[in-house]
mmCIF file of C-alpha atoms in Angstrom:
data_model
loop_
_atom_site.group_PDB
_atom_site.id
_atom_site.type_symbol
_atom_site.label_atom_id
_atom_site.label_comp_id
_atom_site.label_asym_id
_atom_site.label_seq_id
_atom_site.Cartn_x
_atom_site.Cartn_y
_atom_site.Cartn_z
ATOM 1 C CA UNK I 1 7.608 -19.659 -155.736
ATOM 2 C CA UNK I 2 10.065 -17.789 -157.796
ATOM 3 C CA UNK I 3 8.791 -17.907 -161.311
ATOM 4 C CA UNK I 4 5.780 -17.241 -163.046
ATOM 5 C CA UNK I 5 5.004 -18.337 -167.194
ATOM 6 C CA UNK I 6 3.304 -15.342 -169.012
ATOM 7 C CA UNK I 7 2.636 -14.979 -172.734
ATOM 8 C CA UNK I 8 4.017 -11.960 -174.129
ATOM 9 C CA UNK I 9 4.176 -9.568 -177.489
ATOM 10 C CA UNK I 10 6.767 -10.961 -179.972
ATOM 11 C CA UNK I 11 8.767 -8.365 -180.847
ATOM 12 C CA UNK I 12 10.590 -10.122 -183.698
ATOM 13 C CA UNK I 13 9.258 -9.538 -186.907
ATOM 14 C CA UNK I 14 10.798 -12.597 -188.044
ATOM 15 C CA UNK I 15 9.279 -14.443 -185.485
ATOM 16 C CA UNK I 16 6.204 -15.893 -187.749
ATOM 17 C CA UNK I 17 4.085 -15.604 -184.536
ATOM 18 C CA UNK I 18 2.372 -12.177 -183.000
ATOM 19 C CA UNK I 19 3.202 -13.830 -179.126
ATOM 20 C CA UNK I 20 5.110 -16.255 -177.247
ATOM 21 C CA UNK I 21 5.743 -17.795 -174.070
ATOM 22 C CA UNK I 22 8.235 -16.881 -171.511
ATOM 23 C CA UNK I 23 9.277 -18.345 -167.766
ATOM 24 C CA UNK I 24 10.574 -15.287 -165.774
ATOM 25 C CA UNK I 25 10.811 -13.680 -162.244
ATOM 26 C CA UNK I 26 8.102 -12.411 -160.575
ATOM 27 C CA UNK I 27 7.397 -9.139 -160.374
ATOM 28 C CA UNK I 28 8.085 -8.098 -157.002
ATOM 29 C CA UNK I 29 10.722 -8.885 -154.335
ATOM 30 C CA UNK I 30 7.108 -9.733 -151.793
ATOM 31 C CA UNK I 31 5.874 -12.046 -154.548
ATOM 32 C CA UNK I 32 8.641 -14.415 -153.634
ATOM 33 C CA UNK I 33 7.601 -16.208 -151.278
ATOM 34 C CA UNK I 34 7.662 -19.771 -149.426
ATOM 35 C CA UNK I 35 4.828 -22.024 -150.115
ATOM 36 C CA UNK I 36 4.553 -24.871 -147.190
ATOM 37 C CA UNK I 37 3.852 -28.006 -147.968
ATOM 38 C CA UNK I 38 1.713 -30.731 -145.543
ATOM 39 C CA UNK I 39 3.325 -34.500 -145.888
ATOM 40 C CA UNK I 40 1.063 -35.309 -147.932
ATOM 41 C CA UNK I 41 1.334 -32.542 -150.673
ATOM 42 C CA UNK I 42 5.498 -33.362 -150.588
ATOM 43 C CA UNK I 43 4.472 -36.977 -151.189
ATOM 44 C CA UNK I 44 2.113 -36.441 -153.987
ATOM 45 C CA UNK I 45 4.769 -33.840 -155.495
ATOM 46 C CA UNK I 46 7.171 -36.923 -155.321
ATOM 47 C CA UNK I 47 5.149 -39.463 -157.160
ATOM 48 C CA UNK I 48 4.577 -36.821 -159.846
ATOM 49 C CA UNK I 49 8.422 -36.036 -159.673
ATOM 50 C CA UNK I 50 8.924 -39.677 -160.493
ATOM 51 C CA UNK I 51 6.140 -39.823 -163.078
ATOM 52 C CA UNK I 52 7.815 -36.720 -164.677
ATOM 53 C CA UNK I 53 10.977 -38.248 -164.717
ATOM 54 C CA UNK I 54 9.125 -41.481 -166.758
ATOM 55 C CA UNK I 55 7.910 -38.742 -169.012
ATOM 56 C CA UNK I 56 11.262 -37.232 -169.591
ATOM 57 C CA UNK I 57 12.809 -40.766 -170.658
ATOM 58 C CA UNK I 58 9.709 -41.794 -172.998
ATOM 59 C CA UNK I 59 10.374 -37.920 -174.831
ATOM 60 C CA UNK I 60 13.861 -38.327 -175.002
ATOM 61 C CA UNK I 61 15.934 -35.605 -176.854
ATOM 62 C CA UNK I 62 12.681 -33.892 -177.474
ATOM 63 C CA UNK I 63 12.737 -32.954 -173.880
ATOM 64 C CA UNK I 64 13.345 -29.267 -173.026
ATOM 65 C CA UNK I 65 14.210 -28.613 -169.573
ATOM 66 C CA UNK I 66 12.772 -26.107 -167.928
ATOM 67 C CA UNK I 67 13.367 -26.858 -164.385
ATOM 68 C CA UNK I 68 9.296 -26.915 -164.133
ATOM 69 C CA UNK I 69 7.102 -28.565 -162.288
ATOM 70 C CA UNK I 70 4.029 -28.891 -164.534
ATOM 71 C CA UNK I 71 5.442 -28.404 -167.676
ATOM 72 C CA UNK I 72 3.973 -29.502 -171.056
ATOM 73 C CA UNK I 73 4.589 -33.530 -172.366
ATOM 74 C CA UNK I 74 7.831 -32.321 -173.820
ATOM 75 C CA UNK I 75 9.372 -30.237 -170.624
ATOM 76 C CA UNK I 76 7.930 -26.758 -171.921
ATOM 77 C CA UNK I 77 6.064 -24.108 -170.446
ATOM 78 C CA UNK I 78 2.278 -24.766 -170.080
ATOM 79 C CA UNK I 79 0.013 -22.751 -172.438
ATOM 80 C CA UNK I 80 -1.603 -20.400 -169.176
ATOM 81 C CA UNK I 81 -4.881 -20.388 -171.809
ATOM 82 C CA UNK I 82 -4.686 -23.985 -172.730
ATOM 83 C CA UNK I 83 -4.317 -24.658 -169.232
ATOM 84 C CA UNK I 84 -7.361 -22.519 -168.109
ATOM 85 C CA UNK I 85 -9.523 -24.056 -171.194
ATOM 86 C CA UNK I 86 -8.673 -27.522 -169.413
ATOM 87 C CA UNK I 87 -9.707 -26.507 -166.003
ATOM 88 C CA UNK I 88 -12.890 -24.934 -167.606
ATOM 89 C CA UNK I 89 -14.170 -27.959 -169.259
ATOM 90 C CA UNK I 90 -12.886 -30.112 -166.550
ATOM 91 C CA UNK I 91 -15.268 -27.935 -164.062
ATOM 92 C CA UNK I 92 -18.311 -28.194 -166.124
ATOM 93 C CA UNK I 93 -17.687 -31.959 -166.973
ATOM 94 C CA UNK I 94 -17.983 -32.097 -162.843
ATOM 95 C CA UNK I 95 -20.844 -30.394 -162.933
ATOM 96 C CA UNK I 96 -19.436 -26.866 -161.470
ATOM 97 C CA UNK I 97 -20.079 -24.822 -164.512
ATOM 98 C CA UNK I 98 -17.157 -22.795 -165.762
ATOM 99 C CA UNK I 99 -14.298 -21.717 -163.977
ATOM 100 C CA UNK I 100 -11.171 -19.681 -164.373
ATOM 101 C CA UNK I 101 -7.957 -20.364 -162.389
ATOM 102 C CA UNK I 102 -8.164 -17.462 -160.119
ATOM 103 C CA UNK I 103 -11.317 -19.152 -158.915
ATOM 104 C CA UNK I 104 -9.074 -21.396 -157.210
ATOM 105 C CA UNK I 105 -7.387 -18.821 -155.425
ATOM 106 C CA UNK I 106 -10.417 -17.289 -153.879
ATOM 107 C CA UNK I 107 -12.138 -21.141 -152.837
ATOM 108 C CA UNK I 108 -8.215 -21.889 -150.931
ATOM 109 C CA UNK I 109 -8.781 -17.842 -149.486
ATOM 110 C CA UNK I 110 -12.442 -19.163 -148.422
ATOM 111 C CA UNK I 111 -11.610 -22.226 -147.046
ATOM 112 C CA UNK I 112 -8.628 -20.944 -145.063
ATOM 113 C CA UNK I 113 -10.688 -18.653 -143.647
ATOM 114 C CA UNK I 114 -14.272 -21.072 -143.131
ATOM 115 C CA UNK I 115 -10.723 -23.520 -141.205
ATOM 116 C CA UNK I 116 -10.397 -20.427 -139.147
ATOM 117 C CA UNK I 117 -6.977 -19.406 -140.640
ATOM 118 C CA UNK I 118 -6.167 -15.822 -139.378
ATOM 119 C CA UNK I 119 -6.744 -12.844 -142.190
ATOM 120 C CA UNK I 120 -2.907 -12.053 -141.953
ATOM 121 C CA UNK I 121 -1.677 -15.416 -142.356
ATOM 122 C CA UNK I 122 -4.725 -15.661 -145.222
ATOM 123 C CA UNK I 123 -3.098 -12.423 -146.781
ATOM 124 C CA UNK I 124 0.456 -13.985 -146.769
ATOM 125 C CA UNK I 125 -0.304 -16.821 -148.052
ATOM 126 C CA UNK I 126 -2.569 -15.053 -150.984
ATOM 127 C CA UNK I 127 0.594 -12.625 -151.508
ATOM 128 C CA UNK I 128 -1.512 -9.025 -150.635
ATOM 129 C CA UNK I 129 0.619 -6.394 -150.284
ATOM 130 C CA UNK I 130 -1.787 -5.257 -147.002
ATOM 131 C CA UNK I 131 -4.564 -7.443 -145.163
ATOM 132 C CA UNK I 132 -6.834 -4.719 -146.032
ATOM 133 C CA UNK I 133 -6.921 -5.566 -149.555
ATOM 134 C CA UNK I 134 -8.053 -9.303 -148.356
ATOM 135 C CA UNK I 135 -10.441 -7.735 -145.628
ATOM 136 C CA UNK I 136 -12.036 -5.825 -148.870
ATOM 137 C CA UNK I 137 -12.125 -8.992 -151.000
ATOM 138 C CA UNK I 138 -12.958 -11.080 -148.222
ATOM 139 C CA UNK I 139 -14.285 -9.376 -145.161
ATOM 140 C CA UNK I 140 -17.714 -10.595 -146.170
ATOM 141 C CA UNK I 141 -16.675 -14.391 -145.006
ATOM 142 C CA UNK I 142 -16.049 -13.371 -141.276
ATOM 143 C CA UNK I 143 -19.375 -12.569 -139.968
ATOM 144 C CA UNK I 144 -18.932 -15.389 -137.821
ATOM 145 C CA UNK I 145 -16.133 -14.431 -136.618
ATOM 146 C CA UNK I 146 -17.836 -11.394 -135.429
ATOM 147 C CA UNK I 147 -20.792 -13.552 -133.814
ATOM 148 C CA UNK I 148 -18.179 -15.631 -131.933
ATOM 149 C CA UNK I 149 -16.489 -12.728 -131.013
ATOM 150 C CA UNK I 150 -19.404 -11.066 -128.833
ATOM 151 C CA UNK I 151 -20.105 -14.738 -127.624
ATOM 152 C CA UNK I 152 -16.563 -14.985 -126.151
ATOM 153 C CA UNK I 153 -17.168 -10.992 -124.872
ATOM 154 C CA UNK I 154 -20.737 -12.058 -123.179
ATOM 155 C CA UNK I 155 -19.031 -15.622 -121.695
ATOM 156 C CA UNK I 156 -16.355 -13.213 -120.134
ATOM 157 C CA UNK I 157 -18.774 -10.360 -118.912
ATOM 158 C CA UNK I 158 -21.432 -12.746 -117.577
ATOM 159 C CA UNK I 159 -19.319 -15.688 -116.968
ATOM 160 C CA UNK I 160 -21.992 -17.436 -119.930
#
């Protein structure tokens, strides 16, 4: 991940419009980082590769490239508000009430962690600058880890 799409201030006058939308580098050197893929993610990113590519053809000089890979019908940058309206209704259409993108990033932090994924490798992943920023946010999900911890402790001691 190298990129990020943020609306910003217009600062053109002439502009006709108080914001707009801008692709640009993240903000930090640690924000870069790799995301790994499973097989199966690379081969669902391919069939939506190939539907893009269907999409680019059908839009033909309308297309904007963007290098993207969830860009709008026309090769621009989502709308991050239009995109978190979508998810919204989406989530109560399923019956999960309203959410907001960053709810997806804590439920992937949960489940990592429910999986048994370490809190550094958690923390990585989740791009904290220090696992005790996850430990606050999350620390609350590991009580079991705690419970199997004195099991393991008692199994050694007592041979249990």
């Amino acid at each position: 991940m190298s990129h990020s799409v943020k609306r910003i201030k217009e600062r053109h006058p002439a502009a006709g419009r108080r914001t707009c939308l801008v692709v640009s580098e993240l903000k930090t050197r640690r924000s870069r980082r790799t995301l790994y893929l499973t097989p199966q993610l690379v081969e669902l990113l391919r069939r939506h590769r190939a539907r893009q590519a269907e999409e680019r053809l059908a839009a033909g000089e309308a297309w904007q490239d963007h290098g993207l890979i969830f860009p709008s019908e026309v090769g621009t940058p989502l709308d991050p508000d239009n995109f978190s309206h979508r998810l919204s209704a989406l989530c109560r259409r399923a019956g999960l009430g309203h959410w907001h993108p960053h709810e997806l990033r804590h439920s992937g932090a949960s489940l990592m962690l429910a999986q048994g994924t370490p809190l550094h490798v958690v923390s990585e992943v989740l791009g904290h600058t220090s696992i005790a920023i996850t430990k606050d946010v999350y620390g609350h999900l590991m009580k079991g880890d705690r419970r199997s911890a004195a099991e393991a402790m008692s199994r050694a001691l007592f041979g249990q």
